[in-house]
Structures are given as structure tokens and as C-alpha cells.
Amino acid sequence: MSDTYFTSTGGWIEVICGVMFSGKSEELIRRVRRAIIARKRVQVFKSHLDERYAGLYSVSSHDGRTVEAIPIDSSAAIAGRVDPTAHVIAIDEAQFLDQGIVGLATSLAARGRRVILAGTDTDFRGEPFGPMPQLMAVAELVDKLHAICVICGSPASRNQRLIEGKPARYDSPTIMVGASDSYQARCRHCHSCPRADEDQGKLL
Ligand code: ADP
Ligand code: ZN
């Protein structure tokens, strides 16, 4: 992975994107660990941090320094908690953040920070997710990771949403009260998200 970019004159932006289970968090943590080994001061933020992941984001260096992820749910919350002495700012689950993250990442990079953002670039419909397209555009480095399609074993580039075990329809609400929804990694060809037009046999 391309985490060797370096400019002696200023900061830059790196984006790690891809479907769920493609290893974005693993890659973010790997870069954070290497930055700590390089004796950089690192801050990690994660939107939608839940208990399951809290331990995972406890990244320790050999000399005993530990970095914990700070839970945040907006770009303003990150701006309010940025440590002015940090060299590296890493942000996971960036797709859930507001568009303000684009300006914040840009201004942090302009002020000499290395900014690493990880996030799912497409939603369950296969369409661009939140601020990810803009972040990918302004970044110096973009790595698009793939998972393994659970149906055919090809590289997976789509998040398959299932509601009660069936493919979620294109217009299904983001939150289904009382229904169980789950996600799988799938390739383009095994991904399914039926639209009303398709029911009538029309091509899009
Ligand atoms: P992401 O942050 O992209 O959701 P993670 O770094 O949390 O991904 O998890 C990646 C890990 O998920 C892989 O190392 C692998 O062990 C596991 N995994 C589970 N399902 C799959 C899949 N369908 N394809 C690839 N890896 C998978
Ligand atoms: Zn497939």
C-alpha cells in the first residue's frame, strides 16, 4: 500500500476506500502503527465508534505510547479536538461524516498535517457515499481495496444489503424499524438492488 508518500514542505491527504470487509481499518491501523514507529504524534478519530471496535483502535508503540480512537460524529467535533501538536490525523468511517470534512482535511494538510481517511466509497445501491467522492478528488493518494465476493469469490466492490435475508430495494429506507438488515461484500455482477423500473422490464 502506498503509505510511503512524503513531502518535506507540507502535509497531504491519503484516502483508503473500498467495500466493507476490504481491510480499510486494518490498513489505517497499519499506517498509524508505522507513523508511531517513526515517532510521529498521531491522533485517530472514528465516527460511529462502538464497543466492539474500541480495543482494536488501541494502537501501541514499542516504547509504550498508546493511541486510542476518539469517537466523533461530525467534522466540527474533529476540528474541536484536533491536537495542534499532532503530525498525523487518521479518521475511520469517513463516509458517515458531513461535507465539512473535505474543507477540514484540506486545511489540516495545508497546515502541514498528514491526513489519512478511511471509508466505504459506495452505499448499498452502489452509489457514491457521503463526502467520499470529494475526499478522493482532493487526496494526493487513493487506495481502493477489495474484499472477496461471498457468492463467486471474485474481488468484491459492492456492499450488498440484505433485509430479512433478501436484497434491499433501491428505495428502501436507511433504517428499517423492526427489520433485521445485514451486509455482505459482493462483486458488481453478484450485487443486487432491485429498482421499481426493473420490475416493469424497463432498461435504465
Ligand atoms: P473494513 O474496514 O474495510 O470493513 P476490516 O479491516 O474491518 O475491513 O476487516 C477486514 C477483514 O475482514 C479481513 O482481513 C478478513 O479477515 C475479514 N473478512 C470478512 N469477510 C470478508 C470478505 N468477504 N472478504 C474479505 N475479507 C473478509
Ligand atoms: Zn460475485
mmCIF file of C-alpha atoms and ligand atoms in Angstrom:
data_model
loop_
_atom_site.group_PDB
_atom_site.id
_atom_site.type_symbol
_atom_site.label_atom_id
_atom_site.label_comp_id
_atom_site.label_asym_id
_atom_site.label_seq_id
_atom_site.Cartn_x
_atom_site.Cartn_y
_atom_site.Cartn_z
ATOM 1 C CA MET A 1 0.000 0.000 0.000
ATOM 2 C CA SER A 2 1.142 3.488 -0.798
ATOM 3 C CA ASP A 3 1.950 4.947 2.573
ATOM 4 C CA THR A 4 5.444 5.996 1.658
ATOM 5 C CA TYR A 5 4.472 9.334 0.107
ATOM 6 C CA PHE A 6 6.416 12.102 1.736
ATOM 7 C CA THR A 7 6.798 15.783 1.136
ATOM 8 C CA SER A 8 9.257 17.774 3.167
ATOM 9 C CA THR A 9 7.392 21.012 2.542
ATOM 10 C CA GLY A 10 3.939 20.267 3.856
ATOM 11 C CA GLY A 11 1.059 17.945 4.570
ATOM 12 C CA TRP A 12 -1.069 15.784 2.324
ATOM 13 C CA ILE A 13 -4.252 13.692 2.214
ATOM 14 C CA GLU A 14 -4.487 9.900 1.838
ATOM 15 C CA VAL A 15 -7.777 8.075 1.263
ATOM 16 C CA ILE A 16 -8.267 4.348 1.855
ATOM 17 C CA CYS A 17 -11.593 3.315 0.331
ATOM 18 C CA GLY A 18 -13.453 0.159 -0.670
ATOM 19 C CA VAL A 19 -16.329 -2.052 0.418
ATOM 20 C CA MET A 20 -16.977 -3.384 3.884
ATOM 21 C CA PHE A 21 -14.517 -6.152 4.867
ATOM 22 C CA SER A 22 -11.945 -4.943 2.312
ATOM 23 C CA GLY A 23 -9.430 -4.250 5.079
ATOM 24 C CA LYS A 24 -9.666 -0.442 5.301
ATOM 25 C CA SER A 25 -9.457 -0.407 9.099
ATOM 26 C CA GLU A 26 -6.562 -2.888 9.048
ATOM 27 C CA GLU A 27 -4.710 -0.651 6.584
ATOM 28 C CA LEU A 28 -5.451 2.524 8.555
ATOM 29 C CA ILE A 29 -4.155 0.892 11.734
ATOM 30 C CA ARG A 30 -1.052 -0.348 9.876
ATOM 31 C CA ARG A 31 -0.268 3.206 8.725
ATOM 32 C CA VAL A 32 -0.904 4.595 12.218
ATOM 33 C CA ARG A 33 1.394 1.989 13.756
ATOM 34 C CA ARG A 34 4.167 2.803 11.274
ATOM 35 C CA ALA A 35 3.767 6.544 11.916
ATOM 36 C CA ILE A 36 4.141 5.874 15.654
ATOM 37 C CA ILE A 37 7.292 3.837 14.969
ATOM 38 C CA ALA A 38 8.556 6.896 13.046
ATOM 39 C CA ARG A 39 7.960 8.864 16.296
ATOM 40 C CA LYS A 40 5.146 10.965 14.873
ATOM 41 C CA ARG A 41 2.372 12.232 17.113
ATOM 42 C CA VAL A 42 -0.814 10.589 15.864
ATOM 43 C CA GLN A 43 -4.479 11.203 16.585
ATOM 44 C CA VAL A 44 -7.143 8.702 15.489
ATOM 45 C CA PHE A 45 -10.823 9.590 15.115
ATOM 46 C CA LYS A 46 -13.646 7.219 14.263
ATOM 47 C CA SER A 47 -17.259 8.026 13.546
ATOM 48 C CA HIS A 48 -19.830 5.570 14.849
ATOM 49 C CA LEU A 49 -17.312 4.028 17.244
ATOM 50 C CA ASP A 50 -18.945 1.149 19.022
ATOM 51 C CA GLU A 51 -17.760 -1.042 21.881
ATOM 52 C CA ARG A 52 -16.759 -3.908 19.593
ATOM 53 C CA TYR A 53 -14.089 -1.816 17.943
ATOM 54 C CA ALA A 54 -12.819 0.217 20.871
ATOM 55 C CA GLY A 55 -9.966 -2.220 21.663
ATOM 56 C CA LEU A 56 -8.940 -2.577 18.018
ATOM 57 C CA TYR A 57 -8.124 1.096 17.815
ATOM 58 C CA SER A 58 -5.827 0.962 20.769
ATOM 59 C CA VAL A 59 -2.572 1.145 18.819
ATOM 60 C CA SER A 60 0.597 0.822 20.920
ATOM 61 C CA SER A 61 4.170 1.526 20.025
ATOM 62 C CA HIS A 62 7.152 -0.428 21.288
ATOM 63 C CA ASP A 63 8.097 2.413 23.563
ATOM 64 C CA GLY A 64 4.743 2.171 25.317
ATOM 65 C CA ARG A 65 2.831 5.046 23.727
ATOM 66 C CA THR A 66 -0.772 4.167 23.010
ATOM 67 C CA VAL A 67 -3.210 5.840 20.640
ATOM 68 C CA GLU A 68 -6.916 5.399 21.263
ATOM 69 C CA ALA A 69 -9.558 6.348 18.721
ATOM 70 C CA ILE A 70 -11.647 9.359 19.670
ATOM 71 C CA PRO A 71 -15.352 8.860 18.895
ATOM 72 C CA ILE A 72 -16.831 11.704 16.833
ATOM 73 C CA ASP A 73 -19.891 12.155 14.636
ATOM 74 C CA SER A 74 -19.206 15.405 12.766
ATOM 75 C CA SER A 75 -16.364 17.296 11.133
ATOM 76 C CA ALA A 76 -16.879 20.092 13.692
ATOM 77 C CA ALA A 77 -16.269 17.581 16.502
ATOM 78 C CA ILE A 78 -12.953 16.638 14.889
ATOM 79 C CA ALA A 79 -11.989 20.299 14.408
ATOM 80 C CA GLY A 80 -12.722 20.932 18.087
ATOM 81 C CA ARG A 81 -10.493 18.086 19.254
ATOM 82 C CA VAL A 82 -7.531 18.233 16.894
ATOM 83 C CA ASP A 83 -4.308 18.295 18.883
ATOM 84 C CA PRO A 84 -2.284 21.216 17.450
ATOM 85 C CA THR A 85 0.917 19.234 18.016
ATOM 86 C CA ALA A 86 -0.240 16.114 16.089
ATOM 87 C CA HIS A 87 1.648 15.280 12.889
ATOM 88 C CA VAL A 88 -0.814 12.654 11.641
ATOM 89 C CA ILE A 89 -4.615 12.779 11.807
ATOM 90 C CA ALA A 90 -6.318 9.457 10.953
ATOM 91 C CA ILE A 91 -10.100 9.236 10.523
ATOM 92 C CA ASP A 92 -12.027 5.981 10.076
ATOM 93 C CA GLU A 93 -15.612 5.557 8.777
ATOM 94 C CA ALA A 94 -15.300 8.909 6.999
ATOM 95 C CA GLN A 95 -18.311 8.143 4.764
ATOM 96 C CA PHE A 96 -20.664 8.963 7.655
ATOM 97 C CA LEU A 97 -19.267 12.460 8.104
ATOM 98 C CA ASP A 98 -20.697 15.704 6.689
ATOM 99 C CA GLN A 99 -19.174 17.563 3.726
ATOM 100 C CA GLY A 100 -17.276 19.793 6.174
ATOM 101 C CA ILE A 101 -14.671 17.027 6.411
ATOM 102 C CA VAL A 102 -13.423 17.955 2.918
ATOM 103 C CA GLY A 103 -12.526 21.523 3.970
ATOM 104 C CA LEU A 104 -11.145 20.347 7.309
ATOM 105 C CA ALA A 105 -8.881 17.710 5.715
ATOM 106 C CA THR A 106 -7.733 20.305 3.171
ATOM 107 C CA SER A 107 -6.888 22.899 5.811
ATOM 108 C CA LEU A 108 -5.101 20.339 8.022
ATOM 109 C CA ALA A 109 -2.990 19.287 5.020
ATOM 110 C CA ALA A 110 -2.301 22.955 4.227
ATOM 111 C CA ARG A 111 -1.056 23.329 7.804
ATOM 112 C CA GLY A 112 1.442 20.503 7.328
ATOM 113 C CA ARG A 113 -0.526 17.534 8.638
ATOM 114 C CA ARG A 114 -0.658 14.072 7.075
ATOM 115 C CA VAL A 115 -4.375 13.289 6.946
ATOM 116 C CA ILE A 116 -5.460 9.655 6.465
ATOM 117 C CA LEU A 117 -9.149 8.964 5.844
ATOM 118 C CA ALA A 118 -10.709 5.503 5.509
ATOM 119 C CA GLY A 119 -14.266 4.945 4.352
ATOM 120 C CA THR A 120 -16.690 2.986 2.208
ATOM 121 C CA ASP A 121 -16.889 4.767 -1.126
ATOM 122 C CA THR A 122 -20.247 3.359 -2.240
ATOM 123 C CA ASP A 123 -23.528 2.763 -0.412
ATOM 124 C CA PHE A 124 -25.726 -0.342 -0.695
ATOM 125 C CA ARG A 125 -27.050 0.952 -4.027
ATOM 126 C CA GLY A 126 -23.529 1.126 -5.458
ATOM 127 C CA GLU A 127 -23.681 4.939 -5.484
ATOM 128 C CA PRO A 128 -21.095 7.375 -4.055
ATOM 129 C CA PHE A 129 -21.301 7.601 -0.276
ATOM 130 C CA GLY A 130 -21.357 10.941 1.594
ATOM 131 C CA PRO A 131 -18.169 13.023 1.267
ATOM 132 C CA MET A 132 -16.032 10.152 -0.110
ATOM 133 C CA PRO A 133 -16.008 11.285 -3.799
ATOM 134 C CA GLN A 134 -14.794 14.777 -2.848
ATOM 135 C CA LEU A 135 -12.226 13.372 -0.419
ATOM 136 C CA MET A 136 -10.902 11.051 -3.144
ATOM 137 C CA ALA A 137 -10.674 14.008 -5.527
ATOM 138 C CA VAL A 138 -8.673 16.268 -3.206
ATOM 139 C CA ALA A 139 -6.369 13.487 -1.921
ATOM 140 C CA GLU A 140 -2.793 13.032 -3.111
ATOM 141 C CA LEU A 141 -3.112 9.259 -2.603
ATOM 142 C CA VAL A 142 -6.128 6.996 -3.072
ATOM 143 C CA ASP A 143 -6.088 3.251 -2.434
ATOM 144 C CA LYS A 144 -9.191 1.309 -3.399
ATOM 145 C CA LEU A 145 -9.291 -2.039 -1.592
ATOM 146 C CA HIS A 146 -11.436 -5.050 -2.425
ATOM 147 C CA ALA A 147 -12.986 -7.741 -0.286
ATOM 148 C CA ILE A 148 -13.895 -11.208 -1.584
ATOM 149 C CA CYS A 149 -17.359 -11.677 -3.109
ATOM 150 C CA VAL A 150 -19.197 -14.105 -0.816
ATOM 151 C CA ILE A 151 -21.114 -15.509 -3.839
ATOM 152 C CA CYS A 152 -18.452 -16.132 -6.512
ATOM 153 C CA GLY A 153 -15.062 -15.452 -4.920
ATOM 154 C CA SER A 154 -14.138 -12.559 -7.264
ATOM 155 C CA PRO A 155 -12.841 -9.236 -5.931
ATOM 156 C CA ALA A 156 -15.792 -7.509 -4.248
ATOM 157 C CA SER A 157 -16.542 -3.855 -4.979
ATOM 158 C CA ARG A 158 -20.142 -3.592 -3.742
ATOM 159 C CA ASN A 159 -21.869 -3.590 -0.360
ATOM 160 C CA GLN A 160 -24.825 -5.963 -0.599
ATOM 161 C CA ARG A 161 -27.557 -5.002 1.831
ATOM 162 C CA LEU A 162 -29.991 -7.723 2.859
ATOM 163 C CA ILE A 163 -33.262 -7.042 4.648
ATOM 164 C CA GLU A 164 -34.761 -10.160 6.243
ATOM 165 C CA GLY A 165 -32.282 -12.100 4.056
ATOM 166 C CA LYS A 166 -33.438 -10.547 0.733
ATOM 167 C CA PRO A 167 -31.644 -7.903 -1.384
ATOM 168 C CA ALA A 168 -32.669 -4.442 -0.210
ATOM 169 C CA ARG A 169 -34.635 -2.495 -2.794
ATOM 170 C CA TYR A 170 -33.171 0.692 -4.250
ATOM 171 C CA ASP A 171 -35.682 2.899 -2.430
ATOM 172 C CA SER A 172 -35.558 1.080 0.919
ATOM 173 C CA PRO A 173 -35.125 3.427 3.884
ATOM 174 C CA THR A 174 -31.733 3.719 5.516
ATOM 175 C CA ILE A 175 -33.181 2.486 8.795
ATOM 176 C CA MET A 176 -35.870 -0.207 8.775
ATOM 177 C CA VAL A 177 -37.624 -0.220 12.122
ATOM 178 C CA GLY A 178 -38.148 -3.776 13.393
ATOM 179 C CA ALA A 179 -36.414 -5.447 10.404
ATOM 180 C CA SER A 180 -33.030 -7.134 10.550
ATOM 181 C CA ASP A 181 -30.634 -5.941 7.895
ATOM 182 C CA SER A 182 -27.159 -7.190 7.205
ATOM 183 C CA TYR A 183 -24.383 -6.573 4.707
ATOM 184 C CA GLN A 184 -22.177 -8.740 2.510
ATOM 185 C CA ALA A 185 -19.254 -7.986 0.223
ATOM 186 C CA ARG A 186 -20.109 -8.809 -3.412
ATOM 187 C CA CYS A 187 -18.772 -8.138 -6.893
ATOM 188 C CA ARG A 188 -20.677 -5.932 -9.359
ATOM 189 C CA HIS A 189 -22.256 -8.971 -11.037
ATOM 190 C CA CYS A 190 -23.497 -10.664 -7.861
ATOM 191 C CA HIS A 191 -24.713 -7.368 -6.349
ATOM 192 C CA SER A 192 -28.458 -6.896 -6.397
ATOM 193 C CA CYS A 193 -30.503 -3.798 -5.593
ATOM 194 C CA PRO A 194 -33.824 -4.021 -7.456
ATOM 195 C CA ARG A 195 -35.500 -0.826 -8.679
ATOM 196 C CA ALA A 196 -39.155 -0.262 -9.471
ATOM 197 C CA ASP A 197 -38.307 0.367 -13.187
ATOM 198 C CA GLU A 198 -36.704 -3.072 -13.442
ATOM 199 C CA ASP A 199 -39.925 -4.709 -12.230
ATOM 200 C CA GLN A 200 -41.630 -3.285 -15.308
ATOM 201 C CA GLY A 201 -38.926 -4.692 -17.565
ATOM 202 C CA LYS A 202 -37.530 -1.252 -18.487
ATOM 203 C CA LEU A 203 -33.847 -0.709 -19.026
ATOM 204 C CA LEU A 204 -32.351 2.193 -17.090
HETATM 205 P P1 ADP B 1 -13.153 -2.728 6.551
HETATM 206 O O1 ADP B 1 -12.595 -1.683 7.478
HETATM 207 O O2 ADP B 1 -12.840 -2.468 5.107
HETATM 208 O O3 ADP B 1 -14.626 -3.006 6.771
HETATM 209 P P2 ADP B 1 -11.691 -4.560 8.195
HETATM 210 O O4 ADP B 1 -10.263 -4.086 8.207
HETATM 211 O O5 ADP B 1 -12.538 -4.188 9.392
HETATM 212 O O6 ADP B 1 -12.398 -4.081 6.855
HETATM 213 O O7 ADP B 1 -11.776 -6.133 8.058
HETATM 214 C C1 ADP B 1 -11.088 -6.844 7.069
HETATM 215 C C2 ADP B 1 -11.131 -8.314 7.460
HETATM 216 O O8 ADP B 1 -12.450 -8.818 7.296
HETATM 217 C C3 ADP B 1 -10.306 -9.235 6.582
HETATM 218 O O9 ADP B 1 -8.952 -9.268 6.996
HETATM 219 C C4 ADP B 1 -10.968 -10.580 6.785
HETATM 220 O O10 ADP B 1 -10.417 -11.253 7.895
HETATM 221 C C5 ADP B 1 -12.411 -10.222 7.161
HETATM 222 N N1 ADP B 1 -13.433 -10.585 6.167
HETATM 223 C C6 ADP B 1 -14.707 -10.958 6.467
HETATM 224 N N2 ADP B 1 -15.423 -11.149 5.343
HETATM 225 C C7 ADP B 1 -14.615 -10.899 4.295
HETATM 226 C C8 ADP B 1 -14.780 -10.910 2.858
HETATM 227 N N3 ADP B 1 -15.952 -11.226 2.281
HETATM 228 N N4 ADP B 1 -13.727 -10.580 2.103
HETATM 229 C C9 ADP B 1 -12.540 -10.269 2.665
HETATM 230 N N5 ADP B 1 -12.319 -10.243 3.998
HETATM 231 C C10 ADP B 1 -13.335 -10.547 4.818
HETATM 232 ZN ZN ZN B 2 -19.520 -12.238 -7.319
#
